Tab-separated table of C-alpha atoms and ligand atoms in Angstrom:
chain	number	residue	atom	x	y	z
A	23	MET	CA	-41.714	-1.238	9.861
A	24	GLU	CA	-39.609	-0.801	12.960
A	25	LYS	CA	-39.368	-4.549	13.356
A	26	THR	CA	-38.185	-4.928	9.728
A	27	ILE	CA	-35.557	-2.227	10.216
A	28	LYS	CA	-34.293	-3.877	13.397
A	29	GLU	CA	-34.054	-7.287	11.711
A	30	PHE	CA	-32.440	-5.767	8.605
A	31	LYS	CA	-29.758	-4.156	10.752
A	32	GLU	CA	-29.143	-7.396	12.651
A	33	TYR	CA	-28.836	-9.224	9.351
A	34	LEU	CA	-26.313	-6.669	8.051
A	35	GLU	CA	-24.364	-7.096	11.283
A	36	ARG	CA	-23.821	-10.757	10.406
A	37	ILE	CA	-22.359	-9.737	7.021
A	38	ARG	CA	-20.193	-7.164	8.728
A	39	MET	CA	-18.763	-9.700	11.177
A	40	TYR	CA	-17.639	-11.933	8.308
A	41	GLN	CA	-16.141	-8.904	6.546
A	42	GLU	CA	-14.173	-7.993	9.672
A	43	ALA	CA	-12.858	-11.531	9.955
A	44	VAL	CA	-11.812	-11.511	6.293
A	45	ALA	CA	-10.004	-8.165	6.729
A	46	THR	CA	-8.027	-9.470	9.706
A	47	LEU	CA	-7.178	-12.748	7.976
A	48	SER	CA	-6.035	-11.049	4.806
A	49	PHE	CA	-3.797	-8.668	6.771
A	50	ASP	CA	-2.307	-11.721	8.443
A	51	GLY	CA	-1.801	-13.302	5.001
A	52	GLU	CA	0.013	-10.244	3.646
A	53	THR	CA	2.339	-9.870	6.622
A	54	VAL	CA	3.208	-12.776	8.912
A	55	ALA	CA	1.424	-15.916	7.684
A	56	PRO	CA	3.873	-18.701	6.691
A	57	VAL	CA	4.302	-19.432	2.975
A	58	GLY	CA	3.316	-23.071	3.544
A	59	SER	CA	-0.185	-21.998	4.552
A	60	ILE	CA	-1.095	-20.481	1.181
A	61	GLU	CA	-3.427	-23.256	0.052
A	62	ALA	CA	-5.145	-23.594	3.407
A	63	ARG	CA	-5.597	-19.822	3.557
A	64	ALA	CA	-7.002	-19.694	0.021
A	65	LYS	CA	-9.528	-22.364	0.969
A	66	ARG	CA	-10.517	-20.434	4.082
A	67	ALA	CA	-10.817	-17.178	2.114
A	68	GLY	CA	-13.028	-18.973	-0.432
A	69	PHE	CA	-15.247	-20.258	2.366
A	70	PHE	CA	-15.771	-16.842	3.959
A	71	GLY	CA	-16.221	-15.188	0.551
A	72	LEU	CA	-18.985	-17.636	-0.271
A	73	GLU	CA	-20.674	-17.161	3.114
A	74	ILE	CA	-20.737	-13.392	2.583
A	75	PHE	CA	-22.071	-13.860	-0.957
A	76	LYS	CA	-24.834	-16.183	0.314
A	77	LEU	CA	-25.930	-13.659	2.948
A	78	GLU	CA	-25.857	-10.762	0.485
A	79	THR	CA	-27.965	-12.544	-2.119
A	80	SER	CA	-30.318	-14.640	0.036
A	81	ASP	CA	-34.116	-14.658	-0.218
A	82	GLU	CA	-34.135	-13.139	3.243
A	83	MET	CA	-32.128	-10.180	1.970
A	84	GLY	CA	-34.445	-9.903	-1.034
A	85	HIS	CA	-37.363	-9.790	1.381
A	86	PHE	CA	-35.833	-6.973	3.454
A	87	LEU	CA	-35.103	-4.891	0.374
A	88	LYS	CA	-38.628	-5.351	-0.949
A	89	GLU	CA	-40.138	-4.364	2.391
A	90	LEU	CA	-37.976	-1.256	2.724
A	91	ALA	CA	-38.216	-0.015	-0.881
A	92	PRO	CA	-41.540	1.873	-0.600
A	93	HIS	CA	-40.353	3.672	2.550
A	94	ILE	CA	-36.891	4.617	1.344
A	95	GLU	CA	-37.507	8.368	1.265
A	96	THR	CA	-38.633	8.391	4.887
A	97	LEU	CA	-35.540	6.580	6.182
A	98	ASP	CA	-32.643	8.411	7.828
A	99	ASP	CA	-29.348	8.901	5.937
A	100	VAL	CA	-27.637	5.938	7.626
A	101	LEU	CA	-30.439	3.553	6.691
A	102	LYS	CA	-30.544	4.949	3.169
A	103	GLY	CA	-26.811	4.249	2.880
A	104	GLU	CA	-27.186	0.731	4.258
A	105	TYR	CA	-30.059	0.053	1.890
A	106	ARG	CA	-28.068	1.392	-1.095
A	107	GLU	CA	-25.037	-0.787	-0.349
A	108	ALA	CA	-27.088	-3.903	0.393
A	109	LYS	CA	-29.186	-3.457	-2.745
A	110	LYS	CA	-26.132	-3.017	-4.954
A	111	ALA	CA	-24.590	-6.253	-3.704
A	112	TYR	CA	-27.923	-8.081	-3.978
A	113	ASP	CA	-28.667	-6.898	-7.527
A	114	GLU	CA	-25.188	-7.726	-8.781
A	115	GLY	CA	-25.028	-11.055	-6.998
A	116	THR	CA	-28.399	-12.335	-8.104
A	117	LYS	CA	-28.068	-11.349	-11.757
A	118	ILE	CA	-24.855	-13.217	-12.543
A	119	PRO	CA	-25.027	-17.013	-12.901
A	120	ALA	CA	-22.962	-18.817	-10.259
A	121	GLU	CA	-20.944	-20.709	-12.886
A	122	ILE	CA	-19.715	-17.432	-14.412
A	123	VAL	CA	-18.705	-16.162	-10.961
A	124	ARG	CA	-16.753	-19.361	-10.386
A	125	GLU	CA	-15.127	-19.223	-13.834
A	126	MET	CA	-14.073	-15.644	-13.179
A	127	SER	CA	-12.474	-16.374	-9.808
A	128	GLU	CA	-10.600	-19.373	-11.225
A	129	LEU	CA	-9.385	-17.314	-14.167
A	130	GLN	CA	-8.280	-14.472	-11.868
A	131	GLU	CA	-6.305	-16.863	-9.728
A	132	ALA	CA	-4.580	-18.429	-12.758
A	133	ALA	CA	-4.026	-15.107	-14.537
A	134	ALA	CA	-2.368	-13.522	-11.490
A	135	ALA	CA	0.087	-16.437	-11.251
A	136	ILE	CA	0.822	-16.371	-14.994
A	137	TRP	CA	1.260	-12.591	-14.915
A	138	GLY	CA	3.952	-13.015	-12.248
A	139	GLN	CA	5.825	-15.510	-14.434
A	140	ALA	CA	5.338	-13.474	-17.613
A	141	ARG	CA	6.737	-10.383	-15.957
A	142	ALA	CA	9.709	-12.277	-14.529
A	143	GLU	CA	10.427	-13.781	-17.960
A	144	ASN	CA	9.561	-10.597	-19.888
A	145	ASP	CA	7.150	-12.636	-21.995
A	146	PHE	CA	3.929	-10.796	-22.857
A	147	ASP	CA	2.725	-13.609	-25.146
A	148	LYS	CA	2.476	-15.858	-22.133
A	149	PHE	CA	0.047	-13.481	-20.404
A	150	ALA	CA	-1.846	-12.361	-23.547
A	151	PRO	CA	-4.356	-15.256	-23.799
A	152	TYR	CA	-5.300	-14.826	-20.127
A	153	LEU	CA	-5.752	-11.101	-20.521
A	154	LYS	CA	-7.891	-11.656	-23.604
A	155	ARG	CA	-10.071	-14.143	-21.744
A	156	LEU	CA	-10.377	-11.818	-18.722
A	157	ILE	CA	-11.689	-9.026	-20.933
A	158	GLU	CA	-14.130	-11.365	-22.707
A	159	LEU	CA	-15.395	-12.745	-19.426
A	160	GLN	CA	-15.681	-9.303	-17.869
A	161	LYS	CA	-17.805	-8.217	-20.852
A	162	LYS	CA	-19.981	-11.288	-20.359
A	163	VAL	CA	-20.445	-10.563	-16.647
A	164	ILE	CA	-21.443	-7.007	-17.519
A	165	SER	CA	-23.975	-8.191	-20.092
A	166	TYR	CA	-25.914	-9.828	-17.233
A	167	ARG	CA	-25.833	-6.681	-15.110
A	168	SER	CA	-26.217	-3.950	-17.674
A	169	SER	CA	-29.348	-2.475	-19.099
A	170	GLY	CA	-27.604	-1.009	-22.092
A	171	GLU	CA	-24.777	1.041	-20.597
A	172	ASN	CA	-21.342	0.840	-22.098
A	173	PRO	CA	-19.409	-1.959	-20.311
A	174	TYR	CA	-16.532	0.335	-19.376
A	175	ASP	CA	-18.899	2.919	-17.878
A	176	LEU	CA	-20.267	0.230	-15.610
A	177	LEU	CA	-16.789	-0.828	-14.516
A	178	LEU	CA	-15.800	2.769	-13.790
A	179	ASP	CA	-18.925	3.176	-11.686
A	180	ASP	CA	-18.082	-0.029	-9.766
A	181	TYR	CA	-14.877	1.510	-8.451
A	182	GLU	CA	-16.219	5.029	-8.029
A	183	ALA	CA	-19.977	5.507	-7.895
A	184	GLY	CA	-21.139	8.182	-10.293
A	185	MET	CA	-18.116	8.095	-12.591
A	186	ASN	CA	-18.170	7.296	-16.303
A	187	MET	CA	-16.142	7.881	-19.455
A	188	GLU	CA	-17.668	11.288	-20.070
A	189	VAL	CA	-16.478	12.655	-16.717
A	190	TYR	CA	-13.089	10.924	-16.868
A	191	ASP	CA	-12.478	12.007	-20.492
A	192	ALA	CA	-13.019	15.634	-19.517
A	193	PHE	CA	-10.850	15.209	-16.409
A	194	PHE	CA	-7.934	13.583	-18.221
A	195	ASP	CA	-8.139	16.007	-21.164
A	196	LYS	CA	-7.792	18.873	-18.727
A	197	LEU	CA	-4.864	17.208	-16.983
A	198	LYS	CA	-3.146	16.387	-20.246
A	199	GLU	CA	-3.486	19.948	-21.508
A	200	ALA	CA	-1.851	21.255	-18.354
A	201	ILE	CA	0.748	18.619	-17.526
A	202	VAL	CA	2.291	17.797	-20.900
A	203	PRO	CA	3.374	21.419	-21.659
A	204	LEU	CA	4.351	21.942	-18.007
A	205	LEU	CA	6.588	18.913	-18.157
A	206	LYS	CA	8.172	20.230	-21.336
A	207	LYS	CA	8.925	23.554	-19.655
A	208	ILE	CA	10.410	21.791	-16.648
A	209	LYS	CA	12.742	19.864	-18.935
A	210	GLU	CA	13.725	23.028	-20.781
A	211	SER	CA	14.363	24.883	-17.519
A	212	ASN	CA	17.449	22.698	-17.043
A	213	LYS	CA	17.140	23.100	-13.303
A	214	GLU	CA	19.048	20.284	-11.674
A	215	ILE	CA	17.907	19.217	-8.248
A	216	ASP	CA	20.535	17.226	-6.419
A	217	ARG	CA	18.930	14.388	-4.562
A	218	SER	CA	21.871	12.024	-4.319
A	219	PHE	CA	21.820	12.352	-0.534
A	220	VAL	CA	18.544	10.472	-0.318
A	221	ASN	CA	20.497	7.266	-0.863
A	222	ILE	CA	22.653	7.722	2.218
A	223	PRO	CA	21.956	4.580	4.286
A	224	VAL	CA	19.717	4.867	7.350
A	225	ASP	CA	19.596	1.812	9.605
A	226	LEU	CA	16.274	0.017	9.781
A	227	ALA	CA	15.775	0.540	13.523
A	228	SER	CA	15.945	4.308	12.966
A	229	GLN	CA	13.577	4.077	10.005
A	230	LYS	CA	11.066	2.190	12.134
A	231	ALA	CA	11.307	4.843	14.835
A	232	ILE	CA	10.770	7.538	12.171
A	233	SER	CA	7.645	5.754	10.857
A	234	LYS	CA	6.137	5.602	14.302
A	235	LEU	CA	7.037	9.185	15.121
A	236	ILE	CA	5.550	10.596	11.891
A	237	ALA	CA	2.374	8.488	11.948
A	238	GLU	CA	1.623	9.432	15.557
A	239	LYS	CA	2.473	13.069	14.992
A	240	LEU	CA	-0.005	13.236	12.113
A	241	GLY	CA	-2.738	11.765	14.305
A	242	TYR	CA	-2.649	7.982	13.884
A	243	HIS	CA	-3.637	6.195	17.103
A	244	LEU	CA	-1.320	3.277	17.714
A	245	ASP	CA	-3.554	1.949	20.478
A	246	ARG	CA	-6.048	1.241	17.684
A	247	GLY	CA	-3.434	0.505	15.032
A	248	TYR	CA	-0.235	-1.280	14.124
A	249	ILE	CA	2.569	-0.679	11.610
A	250	ALA	CA	3.772	-3.934	10.033
A	251	GLU	CA	5.963	-4.705	7.019
A	252	SER	CA	4.982	-6.072	3.602
A	253	SER	CA	6.372	-5.940	0.064
A	254	HIS	CA	3.690	-3.442	-1.037
A	255	PRO	CA	2.549	-0.911	1.563
A	256	PHE	CA	-1.177	-0.854	2.300
A	257	CYS	CA	-3.725	0.020	4.985
A	258	SER	CA	-6.516	-2.256	6.095
A	259	GLY	CA	-9.043	-1.961	8.847
A	260	SER	CA	-11.690	-4.253	10.215
A	261	ASN	CA	-13.295	-1.301	12.010
A	262	LYS	CA	-12.157	2.027	13.527
A	263	TYR	CA	-10.858	0.260	16.627
A	264	ASP	CA	-8.384	-1.811	14.611
A	265	VAL	CA	-6.807	-0.043	11.636
A	266	ARG	CA	-3.431	-1.418	10.562
A	267	MET	CA	-0.926	-0.343	7.962
A	268	THR	CA	2.259	-1.661	6.427
A	269	THR	CA	5.376	-0.196	4.943
A	270	ARG	CA	8.573	-1.413	3.338
A	271	TYR	CA	12.035	-0.417	4.598
A	272	LEU	CA	14.883	0.134	2.151
A	273	GLU	CA	18.211	0.834	3.795
A	274	ASN	CA	19.378	3.077	0.946
A	275	ASP	CA	16.149	5.025	0.547
A	276	PHE	CA	14.682	6.087	3.863
A	277	LEU	CA	12.299	8.515	2.160
A	278	SER	CA	10.525	5.569	0.542
A	279	SER	CA	9.178	4.271	3.871
A	280	LEU	CA	8.730	7.781	5.264
A	281	TYR	CA	6.400	8.773	2.412
A	282	SER	CA	4.601	5.462	2.208
A	283	VAL	CA	3.863	5.772	5.940
A	284	MET	CA	2.486	9.273	5.445
A	285	HIS	CA	0.322	7.993	2.594
A	286	GLU	CA	-1.042	5.038	4.568
A	287	THR	CA	-1.506	7.276	7.618
A	288	GLY	CA	-3.925	9.353	5.539
A	289	HIS	CA	-5.937	6.210	4.775
A	290	ALA	CA	-5.709	5.026	8.388
A	291	ILE	CA	-6.790	8.318	9.961
A	292	TYR	CA	-9.868	8.282	7.703
A	293	GLU	CA	-10.812	4.822	8.993
A	294	GLN	CA	-10.051	5.653	12.641
A	295	ASN	CA	-12.081	8.849	12.479
A	296	VAL	CA	-15.427	7.409	11.365
A	297	ALA	CA	-18.351	8.264	13.719
A	298	ASP	CA	-18.850	5.727	16.528
A	299	GLU	CA	-22.461	4.999	15.621
A	300	ILE	CA	-21.588	3.626	12.176
A	301	ALA	CA	-18.163	2.201	13.052
A	302	GLN	CA	-19.330	-1.394	13.122
A	303	THR	CA	-21.847	-1.276	10.299
A	304	ILE	CA	-21.367	-1.877	6.570
A	305	LEU	CA	-20.912	1.921	6.304
A	306	GLY	CA	-17.933	1.988	8.683
A	307	SER	CA	-15.318	2.478	5.953
A	308	GLY	CA	-14.476	5.238	3.455
A	309	ALA	CA	-16.971	6.647	0.931
A	310	SER	CA	-15.144	5.297	-2.145
A	311	MET	CA	-11.729	4.431	-3.532
A	312	GLY	CA	-11.316	7.968	-4.874
A	313	ILE	CA	-12.290	9.716	-1.643
A	314	HIS	CA	-10.070	7.331	0.314
A	315	GLU	CA	-7.138	8.091	-1.957
A	316	SER	CA	-7.802	11.815	-1.534
A	317	GLN	CA	-7.021	11.465	2.169
A	318	SER	CA	-3.795	9.534	1.671
A	319	ARG	CA	-2.614	11.933	-1.028
A	320	LEU	CA	-3.523	14.896	1.156
A	321	TYR	CA	-1.327	13.699	4.019
A	322	GLU	CA	1.469	12.602	1.725
A	323	ASN	CA	1.578	15.602	-0.622
A	324	TYR	CA	-0.068	18.617	0.984
A	325	LEU	CA	1.460	18.011	4.405
A	326	GLY	CA	4.511	15.810	3.769
A	327	ARG	CA	5.735	17.484	0.588
A	328	SER	CA	5.158	21.028	1.795
A	329	PRO	CA	8.211	23.212	2.569
A	330	GLN	CA	6.900	23.815	6.112
A	331	PHE	CA	6.859	20.118	6.918
A	332	TRP	CA	10.599	19.760	6.459
A	333	GLU	CA	11.246	22.937	8.409
A	334	VAL	CA	9.458	21.557	11.463
A	335	ILE	CA	10.256	17.888	11.196
A	336	GLN	CA	13.969	18.094	10.579
A	337	ASP	CA	14.972	18.884	14.161
A	338	GLU	CA	12.996	15.950	15.470
A	339	LEU	CA	14.560	13.565	13.002
A	340	LEU	CA	18.114	14.702	13.711
A	341	ASN	CA	19.030	12.096	16.311
A	342	LEU	CA	17.526	9.380	14.110
A	343	LEU	CA	19.501	10.324	11.010
A	344	PRO	CA	23.177	9.648	10.274
A	345	GLU	CA	25.688	12.485	10.450
A	346	ALA	CA	25.790	13.001	6.665
A	347	LEU	CA	22.043	13.630	6.460
A	348	GLN	CA	22.119	16.078	9.345
A	349	GLN	CA	23.994	18.515	7.092
A	350	ILE	CA	21.160	18.657	4.533
A	351	SER	CA	18.898	21.715	4.763
A	352	ALA	CA	15.092	21.619	4.986
A	353	HIS	CA	14.946	23.302	1.583
A	354	GLN	CA	17.136	20.606	0.019
A	355	PHE	CA	14.838	17.939	1.437
A	356	TYR	CA	11.809	19.811	0.160
A	357	GLU	CA	13.227	19.995	-3.370
A	358	ALA	CA	14.403	16.394	-3.304
A	359	VAL	CA	10.966	15.015	-2.418
A	360	ASN	CA	9.342	17.087	-5.141
A	361	VAL	CA	11.740	16.524	-8.015
A	362	VAL	CA	10.070	15.856	-11.373
A	363	ALA	CA	11.645	13.006	-13.315
A	364	PRO	CA	9.638	11.014	-15.864
A	365	SER	CA	10.079	7.327	-15.135
A	366	LEU	CA	8.859	4.019	-16.475
A	367	ILE	CA	7.414	2.634	-13.265
A	368	ARG	CA	4.176	4.104	-11.923
A	369	VAL	CA	4.720	3.263	-8.267
A	370	GLU	CA	8.071	5.071	-8.266
A	371	SER	CA	6.909	8.152	-10.139
A	372	ASP	CA	6.758	11.734	-8.881
A	373	GLU	CA	3.606	13.662	-7.974
A	374	LEU	CA	3.321	15.411	-11.348
A	375	THR	CA	4.024	12.631	-13.851
A	376	TYR	CA	2.106	10.063	-11.806
A	377	ASN	CA	-1.064	11.247	-13.532
A	378	LEU	CA	0.343	10.507	-16.963
A	379	HIS	CA	0.900	6.881	-15.946
A	380	ILE	CA	-2.742	6.647	-14.887
A	381	MET	CA	-3.931	8.379	-18.044
A	382	ILE	CA	-2.125	5.857	-20.223
A	383	ARG	CA	-3.808	2.947	-18.436
A	384	TYR	CA	-7.193	4.652	-18.671
A	385	GLU	CA	-6.851	5.267	-22.401
A	386	ILE	CA	-5.809	1.676	-23.023
A	387	GLU	CA	-8.628	0.224	-20.892
A	388	ARG	CA	-11.071	2.468	-22.711
A	389	MET	CA	-9.822	1.046	-26.021
A	390	LEU	CA	-10.052	-2.526	-24.746
A	391	PHE	CA	-13.709	-2.095	-23.861
A	392	THR	CA	-14.922	0.204	-26.616
A	393	GLU	CA	-12.819	-0.722	-29.641
A	394	ASP	CA	-11.883	-3.913	-31.362
A	395	ILE	CA	-8.148	-4.075	-30.757
A	396	ASP	CA	-5.829	-7.048	-31.025
A	397	ILE	CA	-4.416	-7.965	-27.629
A	398	HIS	CA	-1.018	-8.594	-29.210
A	399	ASP	CA	-0.779	-4.927	-30.182
A	400	LEU	CA	-0.880	-3.861	-26.534
A	401	PRO	CA	2.894	-3.657	-25.915
A	402	GLU	CA	3.278	-1.379	-28.932
A	403	ILE	CA	0.307	0.789	-27.944
A	404	TRP	CA	1.708	1.040	-24.414
A	405	ASN	CA	5.204	1.992	-25.550
A	406	LYS	CA	3.935	4.627	-27.992
A	407	LYS	CA	1.911	6.304	-25.263
A	408	TYR	CA	4.912	6.353	-22.909
A	409	GLU	CA	6.962	7.964	-25.633
A	410	GLU	CA	4.240	10.516	-26.382
A	411	TYR	CA	3.389	11.517	-22.791
A	412	LEU	CA	6.572	10.909	-20.844
A	413	GLY	CA	9.206	10.987	-23.562
A	414	ILE	CA	10.586	7.564	-22.657
A	415	THR	CA	10.149	4.122	-24.159
A	416	PRO	CA	10.210	1.006	-21.976
A	417	PRO	CA	13.147	-1.194	-23.006
A	418	THR	CA	11.235	-4.341	-21.999
A	419	ASN	CA	7.592	-5.352	-21.628
A	420	ALA	CA	8.293	-6.253	-17.999
A	421	GLN	CA	8.977	-2.549	-17.401
A	422	GLY	CA	6.097	-1.641	-19.695
A	423	VAL	CA	2.741	-3.287	-20.255
A	424	LEU	CA	3.430	-6.055	-17.711
A	425	GLN	CA	4.384	-3.821	-14.757
A	426	ASP	CA	1.065	-3.647	-12.896
A	427	ILE	CA	-0.800	-6.527	-11.292
A	428	HIS	CA	-4.308	-4.993	-11.579
A	429	TRP	CA	-5.284	-6.344	-15.005
A	430	SER	CA	-4.308	-9.859	-13.993
A	431	PHE	CA	-7.180	-9.996	-11.557
A	432	GLY	CA	-9.573	-8.326	-13.941
A	433	ALA	CA	-9.579	-4.954	-12.172
A	434	PHE	CA	-10.429	-2.779	-15.178
A	435	GLY	CA	-11.693	0.671	-14.222
A	436	TYR	CA	-9.701	0.803	-10.991
A	437	PHE	CA	-6.661	2.856	-12.093
A	438	PRO	CA	-8.497	6.148	-12.750
A	439	THR	CA	-9.471	6.389	-9.055
A	440	TYR	CA	-5.791	6.963	-8.215
A	441	ALA	CA	-5.666	10.176	-10.258
A	442	LEU	CA	-9.163	11.108	-9.171
A	443	GLY	CA	-8.136	10.847	-5.501
A	444	SER	CA	-5.289	13.308	-6.069
A	445	ALA	CA	-7.688	15.704	-7.775
A	446	TYR	CA	-10.261	15.388	-4.980
A	447	SER	CA	-7.519	16.239	-2.479
A	448	ALA	CA	-6.753	19.522	-4.289
A	449	GLN	CA	-10.423	20.472	-4.178
A	450	ILE	CA	-10.714	19.527	-0.492
A	451	VAL	CA	-7.560	21.463	0.446
A	452	ALA	CA	-8.823	24.543	-1.420
A	453	HIS	CA	-11.935	24.472	0.772
A	454	MET	CA	-9.864	23.779	3.884
A	455	LYS	CA	-7.764	26.872	3.216
A	456	LYS	CA	-10.884	29.055	3.313
A	457	GLU	CA	-11.357	28.047	6.945
A	458	LEU	CA	-7.894	27.143	8.195
A	459	ASP	CA	-4.425	28.607	7.809
A	460	LEU	CA	-2.854	25.367	6.632
A	461	THR	CA	0.694	26.723	6.414
A	462	ALA	CA	0.558	28.059	9.974
A	463	LEU	CA	-0.911	24.810	11.281
A	464	ILE	CA	1.859	22.722	9.714
A	465	LYS	CA	4.476	25.110	11.097
A	466	ALA	CA	2.921	24.813	14.553
A	467	GLN	CA	2.663	21.024	14.124
A	468	ASN	CA	-1.027	21.360	14.847
A	469	PHE	CA	-2.028	18.314	12.828
A	470	GLU	CA	-4.887	17.706	15.237
A	471	ALA	CA	-6.742	20.757	13.858
A	472	ILE	CA	-6.328	19.455	10.298
A	473	LYS	CA	-7.587	16.024	11.310
A	474	ALA	CA	-10.564	17.524	13.144
A	475	TRP	CA	-11.548	19.533	10.062
A	476	LEU	CA	-11.291	16.476	7.807
A	477	GLY	CA	-13.227	14.496	10.405
A	478	GLU	CA	-16.049	17.009	10.347
A	479	LYS	CA	-16.230	17.302	6.548
A	480	ILE	CA	-15.406	13.759	5.453
A	481	HIS	CA	-14.273	11.100	7.919
A	482	GLN	CA	-17.239	10.982	10.294
A	483	TYR	CA	-19.631	10.036	7.479
A	484	GLY	CA	-17.841	6.835	6.496
A	485	ARG	CA	-19.776	5.356	3.602
A	486	ILE	CA	-23.162	6.928	4.366
A	487	TYR	CA	-22.989	9.051	1.227
A	488	THR	CA	-21.836	8.445	-2.334
A	489	PRO	CA	-18.798	10.538	-3.385
A	490	ASN	CA	-20.988	13.071	-5.196
A	491	GLN	CA	-23.400	13.385	-2.291
A	492	LEU	CA	-20.495	13.877	0.112
A	493	MET	CA	-18.847	16.582	-2.007
A	494	GLU	CA	-22.149	18.415	-2.351
A	495	LYS	CA	-22.991	18.099	1.335
A	496	SER	CA	-19.615	19.205	2.688
A	497	PHE	CA	-18.418	21.626	0.009
A	498	GLY	CA	-21.546	22.581	-1.907
A	499	GLU	CA	-20.149	21.521	-5.271
A	500	ALA	CA	-19.508	18.475	-7.415
A	501	PHE	CA	-16.070	17.160	-8.333
A	502	ASN	CA	-14.079	19.843	-10.146
A	503	ALA	CA	-10.683	19.105	-11.703
A	504	ASP	CA	-9.741	22.793	-12.036
A	505	TYR	CA	-8.483	22.875	-8.444
A	506	TYR	CA	-5.984	20.151	-9.182
A	507	VAL	CA	-4.737	21.690	-12.422
A	508	ASP	CA	-4.233	25.033	-10.648
A	509	TYR	CA	-2.432	23.385	-7.752
A	510	LEU	CA	-0.012	21.444	-9.973
A	511	THR	CA	0.652	24.417	-12.233
A	512	GLN	CA	1.391	26.778	-9.343
A	513	LYS	CA	3.466	24.351	-7.326
A	514	TYR	CA	5.732	23.208	-10.135
A	515	SER	CA	6.022	26.590	-11.859
A	516	LYS	CA	7.370	27.937	-8.592
A	517	LEU	CA	9.612	24.989	-7.819
A	518	TYR	CA	11.197	25.125	-11.284
A	519	ALA	CA	11.152	28.952	-11.439
A	520	LEU	CA	9.025	28.992	-14.592
A	521	ILE	CA	7.252	32.230	-13.681
B	26	ZN	ZN1	-3.543	4.783	-1.355
């Protein structure tokens, strides 16, 4: 048995090495690689993807899994986690015929390119046949994997283990019941928050210095990291010793990069804080998309959008900000970064209405996979939901149903993890506050204590546990959306003086 375990771990190490190479190459592709190298890079990515797939689904892997299966209960938690991840990839990879996998990747490639054109030309009909085919093919792929589950349940579980329509329906119903009336009250309050000053230009050199200052202050290690630039901010790590992030600098909106850096810092700290012994294994990353997003949202919203943050950070930013911004008070900054304003574009939305954007996508995806709807009705369905939930109707499909890239690469079931991550963060912070005085720590700029607590409860475990196992282990309870509803209600009722 010991020999099998040793060989299994060595085999997984080979997979991990390819994964690390892919992570580094894709970061390169998103940041500095020349445009002329696109085709060569795509070929290289295809090669490595196939090598990983071959290792994950080989007879050798099948042999390891078969040998380990009867002993699974006696294995330690790390081995159990490695076995779970390896088995998932093996089962999925060996059930789907290779030709379907190839058809799907070709279609994804074509659909993403067509989506870009369709959005630029505001032409949904151009994208519609590709979207239709993506849904059909996704259903076909699922039919090979499923043993009777609803296709959408399986997709939801792919992006967040343990999730399904039943849990998400209850979650979104709860959110809807709280947010829609709250939003109405905010509108009726007629409180105007002046945030015009956020567009005062800040030179890019200063913005870069601010990014570095904030990320380091929060606990990001630049000796194991790097802040680059890309059109969409993201964080990517090959292992805890090399965790990079990107941001985007807009001269007339310095808060955009400031908050995207805080968000990505949350992701990056998670990756940098994984326990050494699993750092270079297939468990060396975050538990799930939802748990990962909980960390980024926690840093961005609970630290960065707290009143205390602006009180302490303002003095340090003074010599990096132009004269006009030095006159703005911490309270004005606090209100400006928390203003509620329903908007058409998800990635520019505020903390409160963000959830409604996600809910709309979830409801539409649910329809696409559980009902027989005509793809050409999508723009109308989309617009009606925006009118109903946010009180605004997109003037064009480019600003409506075509705005997000996710569907063009067949990522159905992904969106809900964004809202879930925010809700997890409320639950995690509620537990944190039982043990730490969060307000005092922010005031004292003791971000190290916050990071250490998160490290102990979440980060160190990497991917050893599923999200549910992790929540139970660290907090003694399953996911509970009530924390998030309470947090949003209290925060915005106070900000808009509704109570
Ligand atoms: Zn994120």
